[in-house]
Coordinates of C-alpha atoms and ligand atoms in Angstrom, one line a residue:
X1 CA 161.1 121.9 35.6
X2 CA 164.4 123.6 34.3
X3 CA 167.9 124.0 34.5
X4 CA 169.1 126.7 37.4
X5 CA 170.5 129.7 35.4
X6 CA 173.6 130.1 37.4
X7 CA 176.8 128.2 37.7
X8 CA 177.4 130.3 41.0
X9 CA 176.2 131.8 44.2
X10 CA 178.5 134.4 44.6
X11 CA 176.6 137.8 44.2
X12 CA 172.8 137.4 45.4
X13 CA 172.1 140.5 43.6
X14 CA 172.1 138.4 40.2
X15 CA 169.8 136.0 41.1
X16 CA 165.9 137.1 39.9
X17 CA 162.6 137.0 42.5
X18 CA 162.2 133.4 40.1
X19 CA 165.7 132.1 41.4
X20 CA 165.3 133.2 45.0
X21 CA 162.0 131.3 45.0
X22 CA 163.4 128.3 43.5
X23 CA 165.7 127.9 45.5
X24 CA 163.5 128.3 48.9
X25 CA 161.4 126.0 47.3
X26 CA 163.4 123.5 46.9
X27 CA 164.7 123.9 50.6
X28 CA 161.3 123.6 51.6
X29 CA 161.8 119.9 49.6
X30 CA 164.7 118.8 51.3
X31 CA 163.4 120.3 55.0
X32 CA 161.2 116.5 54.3
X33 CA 164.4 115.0 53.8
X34 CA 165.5 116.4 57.1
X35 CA 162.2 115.3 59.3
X36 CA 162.9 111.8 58.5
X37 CA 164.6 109.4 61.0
X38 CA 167.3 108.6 58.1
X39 CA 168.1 112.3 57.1
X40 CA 170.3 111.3 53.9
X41 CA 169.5 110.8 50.6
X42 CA 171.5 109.5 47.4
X43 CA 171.5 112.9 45.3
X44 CA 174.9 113.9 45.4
X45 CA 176.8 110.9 45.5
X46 CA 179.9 110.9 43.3
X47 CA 180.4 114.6 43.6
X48 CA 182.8 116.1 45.8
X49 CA 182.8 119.3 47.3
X50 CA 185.8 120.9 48.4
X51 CA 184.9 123.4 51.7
X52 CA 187.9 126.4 51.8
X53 CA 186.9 128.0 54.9
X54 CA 189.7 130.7 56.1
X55 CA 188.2 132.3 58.5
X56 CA 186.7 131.1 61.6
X57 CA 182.9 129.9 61.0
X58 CA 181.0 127.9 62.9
X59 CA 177.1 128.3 61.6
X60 CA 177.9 128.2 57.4
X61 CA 180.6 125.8 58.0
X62 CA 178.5 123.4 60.1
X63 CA 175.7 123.3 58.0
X64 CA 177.6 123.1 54.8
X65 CA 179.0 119.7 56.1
X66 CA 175.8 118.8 57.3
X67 CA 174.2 119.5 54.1
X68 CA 176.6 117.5 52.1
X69 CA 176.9 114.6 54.4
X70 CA 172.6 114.4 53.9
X71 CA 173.0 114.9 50.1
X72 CA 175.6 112.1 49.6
X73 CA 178.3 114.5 48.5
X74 CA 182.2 113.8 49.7
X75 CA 183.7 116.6 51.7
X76 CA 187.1 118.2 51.2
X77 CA 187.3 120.3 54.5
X78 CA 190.5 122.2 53.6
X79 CA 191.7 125.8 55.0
X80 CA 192.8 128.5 57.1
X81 CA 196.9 128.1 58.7
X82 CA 197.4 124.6 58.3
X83 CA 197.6 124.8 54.5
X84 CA 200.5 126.1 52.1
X85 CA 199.4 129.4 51.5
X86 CA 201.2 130.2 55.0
X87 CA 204.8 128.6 52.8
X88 CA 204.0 131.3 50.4
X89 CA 201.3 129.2 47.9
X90 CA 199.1 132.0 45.7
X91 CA 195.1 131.0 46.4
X92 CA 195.0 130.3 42.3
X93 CA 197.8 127.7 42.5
X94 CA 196.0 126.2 45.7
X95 CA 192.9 126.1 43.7
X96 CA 194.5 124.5 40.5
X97 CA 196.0 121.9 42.7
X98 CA 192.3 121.1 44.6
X99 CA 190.9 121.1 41.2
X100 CA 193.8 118.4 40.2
X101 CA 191.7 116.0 42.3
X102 CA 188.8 116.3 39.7
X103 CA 186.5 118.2 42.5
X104 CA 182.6 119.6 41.2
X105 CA 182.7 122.6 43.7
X106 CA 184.0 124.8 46.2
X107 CA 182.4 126.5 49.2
X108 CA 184.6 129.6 50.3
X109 CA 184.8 131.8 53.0
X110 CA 187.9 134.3 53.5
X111 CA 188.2 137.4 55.3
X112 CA 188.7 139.2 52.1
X113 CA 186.1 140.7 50.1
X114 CA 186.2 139.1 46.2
X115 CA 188.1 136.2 46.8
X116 CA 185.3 133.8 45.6
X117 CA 185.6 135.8 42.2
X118 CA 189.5 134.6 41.9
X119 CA 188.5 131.2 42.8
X120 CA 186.1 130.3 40.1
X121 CA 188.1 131.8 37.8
X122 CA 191.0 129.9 38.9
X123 CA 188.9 126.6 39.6
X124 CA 186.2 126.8 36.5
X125 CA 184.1 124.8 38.9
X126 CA 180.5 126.3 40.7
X127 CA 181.8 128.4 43.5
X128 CA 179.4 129.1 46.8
X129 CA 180.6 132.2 48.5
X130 CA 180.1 131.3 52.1
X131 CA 181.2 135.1 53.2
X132 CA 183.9 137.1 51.7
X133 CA 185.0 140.4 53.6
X134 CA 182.8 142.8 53.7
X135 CA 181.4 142.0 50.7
X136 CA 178.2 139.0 50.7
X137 CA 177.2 136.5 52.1
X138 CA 174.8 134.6 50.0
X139 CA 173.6 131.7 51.8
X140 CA 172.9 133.7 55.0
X141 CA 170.5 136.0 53.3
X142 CA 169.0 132.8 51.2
X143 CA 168.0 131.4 54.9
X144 CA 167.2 134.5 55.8
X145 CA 164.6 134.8 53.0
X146 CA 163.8 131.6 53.9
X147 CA 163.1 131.8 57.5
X148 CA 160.8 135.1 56.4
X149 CA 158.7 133.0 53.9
X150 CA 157.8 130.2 56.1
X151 CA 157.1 132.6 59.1
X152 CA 155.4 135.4 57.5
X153 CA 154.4 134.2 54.3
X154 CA 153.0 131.2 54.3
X155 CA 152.1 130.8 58.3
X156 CA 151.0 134.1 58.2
X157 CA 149.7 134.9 54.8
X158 CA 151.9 138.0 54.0
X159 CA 153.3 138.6 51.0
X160 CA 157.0 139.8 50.5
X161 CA 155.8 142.6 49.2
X162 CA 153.6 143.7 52.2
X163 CA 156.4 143.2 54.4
X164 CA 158.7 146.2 56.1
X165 CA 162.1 144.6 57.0
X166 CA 164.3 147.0 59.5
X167 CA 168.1 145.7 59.6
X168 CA 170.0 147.1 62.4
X169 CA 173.6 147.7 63.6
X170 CA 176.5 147.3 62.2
X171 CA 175.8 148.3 58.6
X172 CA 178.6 149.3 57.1
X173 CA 181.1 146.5 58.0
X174 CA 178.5 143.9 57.2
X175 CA 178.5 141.1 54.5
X176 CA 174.8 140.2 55.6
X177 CA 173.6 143.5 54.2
X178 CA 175.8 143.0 51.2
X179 CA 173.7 140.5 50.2
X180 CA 170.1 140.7 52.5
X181 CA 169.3 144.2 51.1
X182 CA 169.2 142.7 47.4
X183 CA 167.7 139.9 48.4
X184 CA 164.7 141.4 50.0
X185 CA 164.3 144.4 47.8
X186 CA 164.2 141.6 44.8
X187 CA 161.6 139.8 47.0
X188 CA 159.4 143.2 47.4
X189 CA 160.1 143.9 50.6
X190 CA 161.1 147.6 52.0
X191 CA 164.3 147.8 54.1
X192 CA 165.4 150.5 56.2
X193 CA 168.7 150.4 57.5
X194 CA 169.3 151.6 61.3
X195 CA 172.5 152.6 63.1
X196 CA 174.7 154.9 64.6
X197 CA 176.1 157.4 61.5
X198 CA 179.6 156.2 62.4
X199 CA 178.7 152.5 61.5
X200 CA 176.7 153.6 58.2
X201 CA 178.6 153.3 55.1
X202 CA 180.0 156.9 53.9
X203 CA 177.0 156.7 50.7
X204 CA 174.3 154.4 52.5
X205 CA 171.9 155.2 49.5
X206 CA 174.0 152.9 47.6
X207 CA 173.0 150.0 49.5
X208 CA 169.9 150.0 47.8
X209 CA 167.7 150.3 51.3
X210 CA 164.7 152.3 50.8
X211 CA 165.2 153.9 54.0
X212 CA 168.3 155.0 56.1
X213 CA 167.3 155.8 60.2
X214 CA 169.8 156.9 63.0
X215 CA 166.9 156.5 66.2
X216 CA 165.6 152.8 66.5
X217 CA 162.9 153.6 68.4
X218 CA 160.8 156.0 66.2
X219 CA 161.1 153.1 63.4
X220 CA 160.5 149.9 65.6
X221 CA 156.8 150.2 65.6
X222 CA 156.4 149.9 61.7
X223 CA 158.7 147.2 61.1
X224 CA 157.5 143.4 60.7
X225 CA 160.7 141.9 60.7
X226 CA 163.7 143.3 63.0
X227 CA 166.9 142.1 61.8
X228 CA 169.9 142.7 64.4
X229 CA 173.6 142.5 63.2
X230 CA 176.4 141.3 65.4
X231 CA 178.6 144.2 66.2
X232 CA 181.7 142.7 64.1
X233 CA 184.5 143.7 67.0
X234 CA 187.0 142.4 64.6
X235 CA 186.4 144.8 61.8
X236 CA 185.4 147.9 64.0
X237 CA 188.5 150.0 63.0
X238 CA 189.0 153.3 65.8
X239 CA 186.1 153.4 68.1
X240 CA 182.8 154.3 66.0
X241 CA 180.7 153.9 69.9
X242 CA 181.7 155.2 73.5
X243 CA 180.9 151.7 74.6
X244 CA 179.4 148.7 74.0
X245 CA 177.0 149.7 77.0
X246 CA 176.3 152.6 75.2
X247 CA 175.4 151.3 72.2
X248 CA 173.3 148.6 73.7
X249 CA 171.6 151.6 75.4
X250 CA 170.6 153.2 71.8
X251 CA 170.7 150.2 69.1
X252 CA 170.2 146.8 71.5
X253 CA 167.0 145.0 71.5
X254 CA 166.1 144.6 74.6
X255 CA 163.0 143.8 77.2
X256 CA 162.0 147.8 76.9
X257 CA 161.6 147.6 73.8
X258 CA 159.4 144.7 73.1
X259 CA 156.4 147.1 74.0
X260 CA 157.4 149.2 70.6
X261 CA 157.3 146.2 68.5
X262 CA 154.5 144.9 66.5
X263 CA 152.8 142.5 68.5
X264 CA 153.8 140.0 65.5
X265 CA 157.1 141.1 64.2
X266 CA 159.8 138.6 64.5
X267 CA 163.4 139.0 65.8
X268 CA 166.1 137.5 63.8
X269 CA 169.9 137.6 64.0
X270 CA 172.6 136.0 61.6
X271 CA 174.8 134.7 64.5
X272 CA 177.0 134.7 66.3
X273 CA 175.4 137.0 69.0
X274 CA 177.1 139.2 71.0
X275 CA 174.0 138.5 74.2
X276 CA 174.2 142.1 76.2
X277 CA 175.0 144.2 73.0
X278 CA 172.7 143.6 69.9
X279 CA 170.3 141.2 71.6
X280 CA 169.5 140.8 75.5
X281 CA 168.8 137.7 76.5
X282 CA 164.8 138.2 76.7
X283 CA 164.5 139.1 73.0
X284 CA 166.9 136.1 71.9
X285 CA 165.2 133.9 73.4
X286 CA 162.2 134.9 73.0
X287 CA 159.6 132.0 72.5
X288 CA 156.7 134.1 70.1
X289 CA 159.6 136.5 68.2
X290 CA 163.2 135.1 68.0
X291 CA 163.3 132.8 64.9
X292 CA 167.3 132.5 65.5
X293 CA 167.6 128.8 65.6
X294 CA 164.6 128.5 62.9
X295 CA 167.6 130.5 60.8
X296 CA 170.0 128.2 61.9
X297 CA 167.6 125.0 60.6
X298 CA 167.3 126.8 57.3
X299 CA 170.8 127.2 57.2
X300 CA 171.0 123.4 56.4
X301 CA 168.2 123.2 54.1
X302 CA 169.4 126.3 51.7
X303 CA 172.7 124.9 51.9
X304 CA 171.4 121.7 50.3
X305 CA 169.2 123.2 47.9
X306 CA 172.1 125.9 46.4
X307 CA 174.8 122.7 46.2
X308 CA 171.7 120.5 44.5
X309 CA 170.9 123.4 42.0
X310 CA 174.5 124.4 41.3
X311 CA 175.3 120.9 40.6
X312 CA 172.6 120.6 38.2
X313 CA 169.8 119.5 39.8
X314 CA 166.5 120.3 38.3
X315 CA 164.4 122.9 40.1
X316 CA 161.6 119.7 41.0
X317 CA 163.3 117.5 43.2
X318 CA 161.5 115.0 44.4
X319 CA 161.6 114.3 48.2
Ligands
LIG401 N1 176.2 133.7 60.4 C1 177.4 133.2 60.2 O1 178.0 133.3 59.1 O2 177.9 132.6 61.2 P1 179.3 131.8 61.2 O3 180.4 132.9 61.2 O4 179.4 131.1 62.5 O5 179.4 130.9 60.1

């Protein structure tokens, strides 16, 4: 048992193979917690956690609550237009005067890449990045990680390192690689990134993938875990596809292509799908591959075990 080394979640790419695990394992603690009939226990009580979200959420921002509400914690839920920073307020003066209150932490989101940098140093509190631009999103790839371990790792008896992760889509406007890519490749695993060129960043060796592919269908066979990203409509900036049909034709999962797939790899997607584009409806529902709303369980139980760590917990709570 130990102290958590970090004050923040903000950059995944920080955290060690050590931290990734502590933290799944103590989300593996609190998933008891959650498969009682009283799903709430005393560990955060006193602490309040202030939840900035600016941008519409409805996963992170859900579970956040629902992770505090089970831990005890108060919630601030604060953000978006109906706040001062639409009178003109700077986000540092809107943090000093939340931190007035004598708050333990802040969960952000905002559309802009960096933001959860300006309010830890404005707040001096533990700040959660709950997704920032184009930038990370820290929590999503923790449940990710998570949903991976129980499914492949410990049902299955794979190691991380064993395991050949293929994220697809979207790649360069997407905050889930931002911080999936580190997380995996810290975990062992060996990413390649697929998508059309004009949705690949202009370096996509900087990402860190070990592999960069433009034709799904010569890489779907070797890949144990297919990770599909939401075409982000509200970031695509001139038209980067012909049309969304088009691109379904050449980068959607879909029925066809089950019978290219392992016959064990699993189907995951951060949310929220676009059904039709990424994803037909066969593959996200299906019963054997998609773990979607096993991501969206995790979601809760990561989200408790990064506010318990961050707010000191040690790394062997006891369910
Ligand atoms: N995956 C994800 O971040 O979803 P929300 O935008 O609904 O929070």
């Amino acid at each position: 048992m130990g102290c958590f080394p970090h004050k923040h979640l903000i950059d995944l790419g920080e955290y060690s193979a050590d931290d990734i695990m502590t933290v799944l394992a103590t989300a593996q603690k609190f998933k008891q917690v959650n498969e009682r009939r009283i799903k709430k226990v005393p560990t955060l009580k006193g602490f309040t956690v202030v939840n900035m979200f600016n941008e519409p959420s409805t996963r992170t921002r859900s579970s956040f609550e629902i992770a505090e509400k089970r831990l005890s914690a108060d919630a601030l839920n604060f953000g978006g237009s109906s706040t001062s920073t639409v009178k003109g307020e700077s986000l540092a003066d809107t943090v000093r005067t939340l931190c007035a209150y004598k708050i333990d932490l802040i969960v952000v989101r905002d559309a802009h890449a960096g933001v959860p940098y300006k309010v830890a140093e404005a707040s001096g509190v533990p700040v959660i990045d709950a997704g920032d631009g184009k930038h990370q999103h820290p929590t999503q790839a923790l449940l990710d990680l998570y949903t991976i371990w129980q499914h492949k790792v410990l049902a299955e008896g794979v190691p991380f390192e064993k395991l050949h992760v293929g994220i697809v889509g979207d790649i360069g406007h997407s905050r889930v690689c931002g911080s999936l890519i580190p997380g995996l490749k810290t975990m062992g695993c060996e990413v390649t990134v697929v998508g059309p060129p004009t949705l690949m960043p202009a370096r996509p060796d900087v990402l860190g993938a070990d592999h960069v592919a433009y034709d799904l269908d010569s890489v779907l066979p070797q890949l144990d875990v297919v990770y599909m990203l939401r075409i982000q409509r509200e970031r695509l900036e001139g038209a980067p596809f012909p049309s969304l049909r088009e691109y379904s034709l050449l980068y959607g999962l879909t029925r066809e292509r089950d019978a290219l797939m392992k016959p064990d790899a699993l189907v995951c997607h951060p949310g929220p799908i676009n059904r039709g584009v990424e994803l037909d409806s066969f593959m996200a529902d299906h019963p054997a591959r998609s773990v979607v709303l096993d991501q969206v369980y995790a979601g809760v139980l990561v989200r408790m075990a990064a506010l318990y760590l961050l707010l000191g917990g040690q790394d062997g709570f006891d369910a």
